[in-house]
Coordinates of C-alpha atoms in Angstrom, one line a residue:
X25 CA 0.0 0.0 0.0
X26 CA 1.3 2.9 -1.0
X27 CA 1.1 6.7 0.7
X28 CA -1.4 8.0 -1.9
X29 CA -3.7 5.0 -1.0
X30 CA -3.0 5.4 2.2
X31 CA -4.6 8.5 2.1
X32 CA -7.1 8.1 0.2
X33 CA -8.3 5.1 2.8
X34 CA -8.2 7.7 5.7
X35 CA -9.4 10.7 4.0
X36 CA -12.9 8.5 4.2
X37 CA -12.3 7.4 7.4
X38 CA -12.0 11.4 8.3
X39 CA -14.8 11.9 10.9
X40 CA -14.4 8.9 12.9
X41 CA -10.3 10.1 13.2
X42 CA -12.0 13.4 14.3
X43 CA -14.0 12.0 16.8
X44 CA -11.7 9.8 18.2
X45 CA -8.6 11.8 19.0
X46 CA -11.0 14.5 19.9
X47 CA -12.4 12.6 22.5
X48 CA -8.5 11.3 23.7
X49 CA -7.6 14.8 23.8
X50 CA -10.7 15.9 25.9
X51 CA -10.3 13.1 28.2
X52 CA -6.9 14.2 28.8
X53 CA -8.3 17.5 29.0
X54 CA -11.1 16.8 31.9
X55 CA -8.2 14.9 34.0
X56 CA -5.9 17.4 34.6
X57 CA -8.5 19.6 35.6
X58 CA -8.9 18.8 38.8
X59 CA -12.2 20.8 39.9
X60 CA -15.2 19.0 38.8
X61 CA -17.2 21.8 37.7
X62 CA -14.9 23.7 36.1
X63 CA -13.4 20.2 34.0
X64 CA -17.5 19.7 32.8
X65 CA -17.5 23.6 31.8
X66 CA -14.5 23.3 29.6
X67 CA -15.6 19.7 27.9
X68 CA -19.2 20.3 27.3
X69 CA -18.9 22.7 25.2
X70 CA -15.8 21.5 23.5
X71 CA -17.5 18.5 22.9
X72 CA -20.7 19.4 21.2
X73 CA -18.4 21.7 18.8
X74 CA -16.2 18.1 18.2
X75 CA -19.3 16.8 17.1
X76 CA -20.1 20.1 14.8
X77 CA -16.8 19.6 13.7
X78 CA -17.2 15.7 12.1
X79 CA -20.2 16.7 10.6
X80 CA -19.0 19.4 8.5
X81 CA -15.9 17.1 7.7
X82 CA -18.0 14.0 6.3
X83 CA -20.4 16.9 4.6
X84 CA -17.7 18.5 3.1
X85 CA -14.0 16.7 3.6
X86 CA -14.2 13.6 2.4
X87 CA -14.6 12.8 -1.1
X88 CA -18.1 13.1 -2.5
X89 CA -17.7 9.6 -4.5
X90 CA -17.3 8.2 -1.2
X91 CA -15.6 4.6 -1.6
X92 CA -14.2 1.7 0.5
X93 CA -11.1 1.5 3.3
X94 CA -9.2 -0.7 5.2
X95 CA -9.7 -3.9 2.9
X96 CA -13.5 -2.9 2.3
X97 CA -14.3 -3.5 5.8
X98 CA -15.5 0.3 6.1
X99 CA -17.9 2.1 3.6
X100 CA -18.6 5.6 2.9
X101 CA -21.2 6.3 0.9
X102 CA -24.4 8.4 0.4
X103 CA -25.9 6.4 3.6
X104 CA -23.7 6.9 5.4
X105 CA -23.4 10.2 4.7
X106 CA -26.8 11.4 5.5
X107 CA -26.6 9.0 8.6
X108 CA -23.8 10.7 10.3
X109 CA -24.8 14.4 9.8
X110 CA -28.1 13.2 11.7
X111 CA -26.6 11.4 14.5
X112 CA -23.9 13.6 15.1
X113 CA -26.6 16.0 14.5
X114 CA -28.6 14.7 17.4
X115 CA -26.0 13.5 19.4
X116 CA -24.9 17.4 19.9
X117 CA -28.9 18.3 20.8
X118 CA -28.9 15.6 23.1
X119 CA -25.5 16.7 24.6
X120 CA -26.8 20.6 25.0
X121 CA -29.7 19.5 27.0
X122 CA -27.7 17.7 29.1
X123 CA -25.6 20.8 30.6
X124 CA -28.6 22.3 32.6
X125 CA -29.5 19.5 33.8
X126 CA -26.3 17.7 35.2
X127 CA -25.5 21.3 36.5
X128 CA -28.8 21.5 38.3
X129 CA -28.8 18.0 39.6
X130 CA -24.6 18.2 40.6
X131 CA -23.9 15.8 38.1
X132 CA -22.1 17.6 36.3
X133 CA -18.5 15.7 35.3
X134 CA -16.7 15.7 32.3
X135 CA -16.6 11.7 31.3
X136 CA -20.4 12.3 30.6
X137 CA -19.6 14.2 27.5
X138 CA -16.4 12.0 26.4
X139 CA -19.2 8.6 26.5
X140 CA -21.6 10.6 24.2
X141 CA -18.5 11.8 21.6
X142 CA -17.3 7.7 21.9
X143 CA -20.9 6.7 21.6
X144 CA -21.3 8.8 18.4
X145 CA -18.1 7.3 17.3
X146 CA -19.2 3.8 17.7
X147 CA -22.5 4.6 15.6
X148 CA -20.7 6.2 12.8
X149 CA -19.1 2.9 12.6
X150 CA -22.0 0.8 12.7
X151 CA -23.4 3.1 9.7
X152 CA -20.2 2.5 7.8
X153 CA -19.7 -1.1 8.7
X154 CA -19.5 -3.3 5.6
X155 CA -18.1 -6.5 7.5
X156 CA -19.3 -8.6 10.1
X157 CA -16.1 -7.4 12.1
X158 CA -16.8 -3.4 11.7
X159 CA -19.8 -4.0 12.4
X160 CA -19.5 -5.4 15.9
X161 CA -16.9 -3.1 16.9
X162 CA -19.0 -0.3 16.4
X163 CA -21.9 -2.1 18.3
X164 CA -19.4 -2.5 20.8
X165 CA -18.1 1.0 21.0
X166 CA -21.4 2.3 21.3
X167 CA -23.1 -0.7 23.6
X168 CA -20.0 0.1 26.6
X169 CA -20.4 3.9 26.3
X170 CA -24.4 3.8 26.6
X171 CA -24.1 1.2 29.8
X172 CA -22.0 3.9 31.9
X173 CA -24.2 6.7 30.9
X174 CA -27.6 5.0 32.2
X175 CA -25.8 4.6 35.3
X176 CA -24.2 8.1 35.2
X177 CA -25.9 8.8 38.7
X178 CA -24.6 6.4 41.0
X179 CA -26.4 7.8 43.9
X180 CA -29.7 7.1 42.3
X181 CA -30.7 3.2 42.8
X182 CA -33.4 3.6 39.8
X183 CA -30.5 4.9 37.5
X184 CA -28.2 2.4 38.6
X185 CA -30.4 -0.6 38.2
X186 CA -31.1 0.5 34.7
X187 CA -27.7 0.7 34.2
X188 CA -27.3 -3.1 35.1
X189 CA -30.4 -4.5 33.8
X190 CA -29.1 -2.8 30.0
X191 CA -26.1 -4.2 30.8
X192 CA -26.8 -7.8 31.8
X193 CA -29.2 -7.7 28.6
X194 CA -26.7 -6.1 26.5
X195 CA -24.5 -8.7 26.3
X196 CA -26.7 -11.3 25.8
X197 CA -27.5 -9.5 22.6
X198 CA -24.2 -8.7 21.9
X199 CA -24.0 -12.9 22.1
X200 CA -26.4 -13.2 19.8
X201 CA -25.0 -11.2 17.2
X202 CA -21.7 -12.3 17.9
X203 CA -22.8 -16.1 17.4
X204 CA -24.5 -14.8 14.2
X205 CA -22.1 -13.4 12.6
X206 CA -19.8 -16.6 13.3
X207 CA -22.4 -18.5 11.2
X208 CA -22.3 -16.6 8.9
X209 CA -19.1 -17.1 8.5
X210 CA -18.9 -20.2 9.0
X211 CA -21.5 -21.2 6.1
X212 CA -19.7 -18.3 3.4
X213 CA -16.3 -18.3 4.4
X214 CA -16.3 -14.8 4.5
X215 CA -16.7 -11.2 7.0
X216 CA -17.0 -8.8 4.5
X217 CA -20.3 -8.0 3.4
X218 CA -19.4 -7.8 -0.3
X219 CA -18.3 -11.9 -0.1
X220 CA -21.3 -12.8 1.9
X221 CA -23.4 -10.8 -0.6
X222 CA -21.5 -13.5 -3.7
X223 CA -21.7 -16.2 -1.6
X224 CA -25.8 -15.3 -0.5
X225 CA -26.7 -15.1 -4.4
X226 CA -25.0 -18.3 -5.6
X227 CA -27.1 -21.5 -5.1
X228 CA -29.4 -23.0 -2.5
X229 CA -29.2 -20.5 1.1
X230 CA -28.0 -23.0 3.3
X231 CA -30.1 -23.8 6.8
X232 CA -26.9 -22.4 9.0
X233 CA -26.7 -19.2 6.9
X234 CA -30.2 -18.3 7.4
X235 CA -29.9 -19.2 11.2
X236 CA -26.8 -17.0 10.9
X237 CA -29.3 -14.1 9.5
X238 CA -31.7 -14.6 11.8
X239 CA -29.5 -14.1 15.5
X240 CA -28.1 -11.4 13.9
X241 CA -31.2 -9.7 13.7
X242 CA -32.5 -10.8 16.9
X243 CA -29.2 -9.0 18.4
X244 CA -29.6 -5.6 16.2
X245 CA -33.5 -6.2 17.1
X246 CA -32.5 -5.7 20.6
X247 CA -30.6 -2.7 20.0
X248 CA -33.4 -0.8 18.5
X249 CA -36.1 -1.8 20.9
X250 CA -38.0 -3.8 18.5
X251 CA -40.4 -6.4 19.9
X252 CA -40.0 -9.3 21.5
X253 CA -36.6 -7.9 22.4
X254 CA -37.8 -4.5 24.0
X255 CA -38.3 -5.7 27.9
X256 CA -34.7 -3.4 28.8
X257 CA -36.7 -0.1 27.2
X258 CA -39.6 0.9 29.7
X259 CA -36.8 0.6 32.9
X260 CA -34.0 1.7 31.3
X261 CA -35.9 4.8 30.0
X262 CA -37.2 5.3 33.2
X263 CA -34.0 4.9 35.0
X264 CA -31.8 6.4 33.4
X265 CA -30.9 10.5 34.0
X266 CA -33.5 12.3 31.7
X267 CA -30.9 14.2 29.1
X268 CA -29.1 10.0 28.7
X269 CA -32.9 8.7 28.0
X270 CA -33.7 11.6 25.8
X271 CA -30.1 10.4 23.6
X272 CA -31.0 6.9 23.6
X273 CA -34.4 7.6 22.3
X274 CA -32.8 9.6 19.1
X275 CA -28.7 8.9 17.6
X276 CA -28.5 5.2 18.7
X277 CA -31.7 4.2 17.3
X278 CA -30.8 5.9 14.4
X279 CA -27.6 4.5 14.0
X280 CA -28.9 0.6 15.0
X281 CA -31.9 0.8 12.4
X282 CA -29.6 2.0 9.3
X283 CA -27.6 -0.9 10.4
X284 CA -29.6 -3.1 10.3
X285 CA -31.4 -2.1 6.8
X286 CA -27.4 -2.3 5.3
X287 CA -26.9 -5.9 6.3
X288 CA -30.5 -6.8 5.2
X289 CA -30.6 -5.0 1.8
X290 CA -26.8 -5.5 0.8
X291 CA -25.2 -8.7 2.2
X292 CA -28.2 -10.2 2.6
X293 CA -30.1 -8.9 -0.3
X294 CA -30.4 -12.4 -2.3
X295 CA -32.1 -13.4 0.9
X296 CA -35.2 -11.3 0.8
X297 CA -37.8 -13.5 1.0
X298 CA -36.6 -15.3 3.8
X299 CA -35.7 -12.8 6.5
X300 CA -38.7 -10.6 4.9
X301 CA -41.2 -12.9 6.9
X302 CA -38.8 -12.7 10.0
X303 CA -39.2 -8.6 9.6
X304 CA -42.6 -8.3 9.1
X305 CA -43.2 -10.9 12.3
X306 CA -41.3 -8.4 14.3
X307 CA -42.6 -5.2 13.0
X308 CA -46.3 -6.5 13.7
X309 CA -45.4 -7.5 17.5
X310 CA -43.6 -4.2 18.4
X311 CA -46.4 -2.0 16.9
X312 CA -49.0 -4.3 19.0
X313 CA -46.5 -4.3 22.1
X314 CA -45.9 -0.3 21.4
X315 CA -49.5 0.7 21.2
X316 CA -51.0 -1.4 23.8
X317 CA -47.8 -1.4 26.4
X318 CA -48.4 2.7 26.8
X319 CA -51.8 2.8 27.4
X320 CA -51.4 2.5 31.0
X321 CA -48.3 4.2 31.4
X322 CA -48.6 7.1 34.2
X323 CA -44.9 7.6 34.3
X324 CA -44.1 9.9 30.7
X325 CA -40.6 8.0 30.3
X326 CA -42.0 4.8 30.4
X327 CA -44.7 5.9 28.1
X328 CA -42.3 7.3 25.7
X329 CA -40.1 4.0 25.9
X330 CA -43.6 2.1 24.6
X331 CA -44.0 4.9 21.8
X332 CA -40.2 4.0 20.6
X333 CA -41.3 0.3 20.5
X334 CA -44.2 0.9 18.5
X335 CA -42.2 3.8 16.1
X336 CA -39.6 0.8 15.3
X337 CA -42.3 -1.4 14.2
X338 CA -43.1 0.9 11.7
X339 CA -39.6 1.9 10.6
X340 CA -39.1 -2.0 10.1
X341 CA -42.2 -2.3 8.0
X342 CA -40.0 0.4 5.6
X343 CA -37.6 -2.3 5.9
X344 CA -39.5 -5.2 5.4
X345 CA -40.5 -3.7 2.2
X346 CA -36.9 -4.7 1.1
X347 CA -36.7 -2.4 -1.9
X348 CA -35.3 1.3 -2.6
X349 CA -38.8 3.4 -2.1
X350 CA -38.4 1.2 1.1
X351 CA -35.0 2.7 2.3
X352 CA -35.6 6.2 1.7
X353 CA -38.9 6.2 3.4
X354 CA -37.2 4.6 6.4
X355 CA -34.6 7.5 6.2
X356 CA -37.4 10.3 5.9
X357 CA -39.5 8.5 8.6
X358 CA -36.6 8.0 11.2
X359 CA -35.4 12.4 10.8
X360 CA -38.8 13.2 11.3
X361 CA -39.3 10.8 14.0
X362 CA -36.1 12.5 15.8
X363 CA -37.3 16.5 15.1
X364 CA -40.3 15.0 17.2
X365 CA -38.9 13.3 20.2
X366 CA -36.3 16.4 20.3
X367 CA -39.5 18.4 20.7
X368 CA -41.2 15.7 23.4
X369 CA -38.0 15.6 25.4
X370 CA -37.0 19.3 25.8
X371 CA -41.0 19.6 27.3
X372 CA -39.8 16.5 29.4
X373 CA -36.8 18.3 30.5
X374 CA -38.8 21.8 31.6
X375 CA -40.5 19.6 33.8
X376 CA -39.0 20.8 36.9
X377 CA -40.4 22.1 39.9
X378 CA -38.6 23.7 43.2
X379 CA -38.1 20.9 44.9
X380 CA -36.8 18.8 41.3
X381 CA -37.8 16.8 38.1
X382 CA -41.3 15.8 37.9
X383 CA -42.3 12.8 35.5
X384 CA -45.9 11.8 35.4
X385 CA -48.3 12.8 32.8
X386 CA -50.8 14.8 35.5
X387 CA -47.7 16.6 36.4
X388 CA -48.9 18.2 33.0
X389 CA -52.3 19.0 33.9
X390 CA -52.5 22.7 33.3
X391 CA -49.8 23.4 31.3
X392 CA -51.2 25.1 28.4
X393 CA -52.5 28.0 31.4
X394 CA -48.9 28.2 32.9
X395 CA -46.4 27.5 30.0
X396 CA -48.7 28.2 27.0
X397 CA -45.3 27.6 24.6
X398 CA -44.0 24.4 26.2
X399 CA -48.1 23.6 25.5
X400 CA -47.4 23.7 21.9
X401 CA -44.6 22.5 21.2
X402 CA -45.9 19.2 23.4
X403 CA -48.9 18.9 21.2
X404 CA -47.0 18.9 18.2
X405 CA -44.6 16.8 19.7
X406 CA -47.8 14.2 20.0
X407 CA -49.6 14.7 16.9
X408 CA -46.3 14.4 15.1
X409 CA -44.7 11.4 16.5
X410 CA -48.6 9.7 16.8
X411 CA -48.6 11.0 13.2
X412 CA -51.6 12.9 12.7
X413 CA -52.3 15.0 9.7
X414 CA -51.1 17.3 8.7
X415 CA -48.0 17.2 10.7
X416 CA -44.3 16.5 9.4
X417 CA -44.9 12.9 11.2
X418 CA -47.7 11.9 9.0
X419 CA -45.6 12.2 6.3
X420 CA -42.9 9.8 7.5
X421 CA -45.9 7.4 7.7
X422 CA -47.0 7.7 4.8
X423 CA -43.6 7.2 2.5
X424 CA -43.4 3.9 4.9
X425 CA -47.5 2.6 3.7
X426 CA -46.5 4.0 0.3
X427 CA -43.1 1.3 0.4
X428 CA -44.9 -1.2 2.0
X429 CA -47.8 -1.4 -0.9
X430 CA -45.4 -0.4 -3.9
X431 CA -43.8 -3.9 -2.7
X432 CA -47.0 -6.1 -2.5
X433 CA -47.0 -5.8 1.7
X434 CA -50.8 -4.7 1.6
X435 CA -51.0 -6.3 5.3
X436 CA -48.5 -4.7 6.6
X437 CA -50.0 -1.3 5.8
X438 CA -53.6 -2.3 7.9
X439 CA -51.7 -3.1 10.8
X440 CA -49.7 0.0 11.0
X441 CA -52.9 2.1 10.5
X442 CA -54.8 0.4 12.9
X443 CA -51.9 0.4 15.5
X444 CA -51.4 3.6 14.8
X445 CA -55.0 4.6 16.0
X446 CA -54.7 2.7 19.0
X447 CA -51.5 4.5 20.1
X448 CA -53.1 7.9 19.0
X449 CA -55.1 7.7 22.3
X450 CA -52.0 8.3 24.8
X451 CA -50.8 11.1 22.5
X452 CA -54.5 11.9 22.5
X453 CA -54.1 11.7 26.5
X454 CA -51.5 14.1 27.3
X455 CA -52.5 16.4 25.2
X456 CA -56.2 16.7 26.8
X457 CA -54.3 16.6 30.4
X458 CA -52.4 20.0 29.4
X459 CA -55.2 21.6 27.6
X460 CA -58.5 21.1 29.9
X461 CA -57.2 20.1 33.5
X462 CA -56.0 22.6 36.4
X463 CA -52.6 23.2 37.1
X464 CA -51.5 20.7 40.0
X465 CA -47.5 21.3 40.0
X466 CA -45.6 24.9 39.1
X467 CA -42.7 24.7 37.3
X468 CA -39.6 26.8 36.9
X469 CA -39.0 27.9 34.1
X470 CA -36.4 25.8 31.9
X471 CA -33.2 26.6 31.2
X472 CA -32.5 29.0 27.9
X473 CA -30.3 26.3 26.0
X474 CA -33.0 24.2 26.3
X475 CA -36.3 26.3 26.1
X476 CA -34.6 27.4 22.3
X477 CA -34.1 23.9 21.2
X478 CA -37.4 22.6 22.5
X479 CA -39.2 25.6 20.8
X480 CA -37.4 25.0 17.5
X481 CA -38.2 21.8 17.4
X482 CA -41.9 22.3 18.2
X483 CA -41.8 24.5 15.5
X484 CA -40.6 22.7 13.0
X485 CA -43.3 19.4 13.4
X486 CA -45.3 21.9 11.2
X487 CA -43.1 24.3 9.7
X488 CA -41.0 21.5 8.1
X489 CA -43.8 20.4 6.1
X490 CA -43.1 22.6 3.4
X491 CA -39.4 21.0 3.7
X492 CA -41.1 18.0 2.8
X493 CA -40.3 17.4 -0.4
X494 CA -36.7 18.5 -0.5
X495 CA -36.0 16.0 2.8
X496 CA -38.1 13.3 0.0
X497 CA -34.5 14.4 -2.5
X498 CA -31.9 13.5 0.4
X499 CA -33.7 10.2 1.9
X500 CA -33.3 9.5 -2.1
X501 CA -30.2 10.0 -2.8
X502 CA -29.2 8.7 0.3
X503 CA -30.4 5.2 -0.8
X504 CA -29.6 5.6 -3.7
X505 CA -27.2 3.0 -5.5
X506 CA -27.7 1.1 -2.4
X507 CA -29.4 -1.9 -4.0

């Protein structure tokens, strides 16, 4: 290997070198700063502009014909492109919210911002992963970053059992992956996803391969809270420090769902109709667990944990669909899913009162009298992610029925209608507790950084709809030359 290919191999690999050394060098930073507070003002800040940073380098850096690296185990390409300016994207929001909060709660310490930068390096990896190996480093990366930041509190016992249960349940899926992907290679004598796609094509699919598929998918199932490997999401959600759920609800998803619809649609794409029926099973149970599970959710975490179950289940019917409409509508769905849950968390976050953090849904009775704007931006936070017309969330659920039918899926469709109107009537729920009940709790008001993002992103559950159609061209291109 020459120096010119040398390069040209790392020029691609650009933001993850950002990220990396960035996060080294701010680690460093944090420990010779020996005053807490001081060490978590420095690196905050630092850190979300780290994350600016390797956004505008794989927008604008690396080479816009994208290619291969490091013996084509690592891919860069228009997927991964769009997927890394969103997560790092979110990852950054999620970070902002983060400083009132550990500040106000004295959490405040600067290894909680160096695990989100090494979190957000692991899922750019997993979004660039093109061999079994990548792939389950990135995993990795991100899986050991996200178990210390559900414990982050350690004087909380809630926040530290979550920390262990999503621990003790992350590895077991990391086992299942792991034993997946070792059947797989065992049955095509290959990691990279360019030999499995050869060896998928040619002939018979042998029983091993497809039992190969099939834990690997159980294992990335787990990752995105899809049904019946969601049980870690309502307690872990609940657990965990507010700003940590409020991260794992947006950039890991994101990252675990793109995954998982590169390994289906390129190594395995020769394989359609047999881990299609394994999709759609999946999808159908974590809309059904999504829709019913929250109905008697009093606790809003735990309640928004069901609502991500359910939300998966319809981003895996895009997948199930198997074709390109079906890509791009997942992509579309999944950034309009985020702009929502930004919006539902920030209203999450400004619910503080003197004495602390509130969390059930009555603690919002009244809301629209005391905080008209937090009022708003909650009901379009609801009518978004439940999509209701005429909200950007409708939309995302429309490109995923118009996938699912363009590919012959008509049942699919029903079931995410009907499931959707079930789940419409906790959305339904809190909105009617902030509109026409009396104020039971005062709260403070919240914290500039955050009142500005929350705002914005109430804001733009309508306002983006005229975006519409240009966020249609980038989930497009994005999948496109995919299959």
């Amino acid at each position: 290997m020459n120096l010119s290919t040398l390069t040209a191999e790392y020029s691609l690999f650009a933001p993850e070198l950002v990220l990396a050394i960035g996060a080294m060098a701010l680690l460093m930073l944090g420990v010779f700063i020996k005053d807490n507070d001081k060490a978590a003002g420095f690196v905050a800040p630092l850190t979300a502009g780290l994350l600016v940073v390797a956004a505008l380098v794989a927008a604008f850096f690396v080479p816009a014909e994208g290619g291969q690296a490091f013996a084509g185990a690592f891919v860069f390409d228009p997927l991964a492109l769009f997927s890394k300016v969103a997560i790092f994207g979110s990852a950054a929001v999620a970070l902002l919210f983060a400083v009132p909060y550990l500040k106000a709660e004295r959490l405040a310490r600067f290894e909680y911002f160096v695990l989100i930068a090494l979190a957000a390096l692991g899922m750019s990896m997993m979004v660039s992963a093109n061999d079994l190996i990548s792939m389950y480093m990135g995993v990795e990366l991100q899986s050991l970053a996200l178990y210390v930041l559900a414990a982050f509190n350690r004087d909380s016992l809630r926040a530290s059992e979550a920390g262990l249960k999503y621990f003790v349940l992350g590895a077991l899926s990391s086992g299942l992956l792991l034993y997946g992907a070792s059947l797989v290679y065992g049955f095509t004598g290959a990691t990279g996803f360019n030999e499995i796609a050869i060896s998928a094509a040619s002939g018979e699919v042998s029983i091993g391969l497809l039992f190969g598929l099939v834990f690997i998918i159980c294992g990335l199932a787990f990752k995105v809270s899809a049904a019946p490997f969601h049980m870690w999401t309502p307690d872990v959600y609940e657990g965990s420090p507010t700003p940590v759920t409020a991260f794992f609800a947006t950039a890991p998803k994101f990252a675990a769902i793109v995954l998982l619809a590169r390994i289906l649609l390129e190594p395995f794409g020769a394989m359609t109709d047999q881990w299609q029926q394994v999709i759609t099973a999946i999808a159908v149970l974590s809309m059904a667990v999504g829709a019913f599970g929250a109905l008697t959710q009093n606790n809003i975490k735990r309640l928004m944990a069901y609502s991500s179950i359910g939300n998966m289940g319809y981003a895996l019917v895009a997948i199930a669909a198997g074709t390109e409409i079906g890509l791009w509508a997942l992509l579309a769905f999944m950034i309009l899913y985020v702009i929502g849950l930004i919006a539902a968390f920030g209203v999450i976050l400004s619910m503080r009162t003197s004495e602390g953090m509130v969390e059930q849904v009555e603690d919002l009775a009244g809301l629209a009298q005391s905080h008209p704007g937090l009022a708003w931006t909650m009901t379009g936070a609801m009518f978004s992610i439940g999509g209701l017309p005429f909200l950007v969330g409708f939309f995302g659920k429309l490109f995923i029925v118009y996938a699912a039918l363009q590919a012959g899926l008509v049942f699919l469709p029903i079931a995410l209608v009907l499931f959707s109107v079930v789940a419409a009537y906790y959305y339904l729920r809190i909105v009617r507790v902030m509109w026409f009940s009396d104020p039971i709790v005062k709260f403070v008001g919240p914290p500039a950084t955050t009142a500005w993002i929350t705002n914005i992103a109430g804001i733009a559950t309508v306002a983006l709809i005229v975006l519409v159609p240009l966020l249609y061209q980038f989930a497009q291109g994005a999948g496109f030359g995919l299959l």
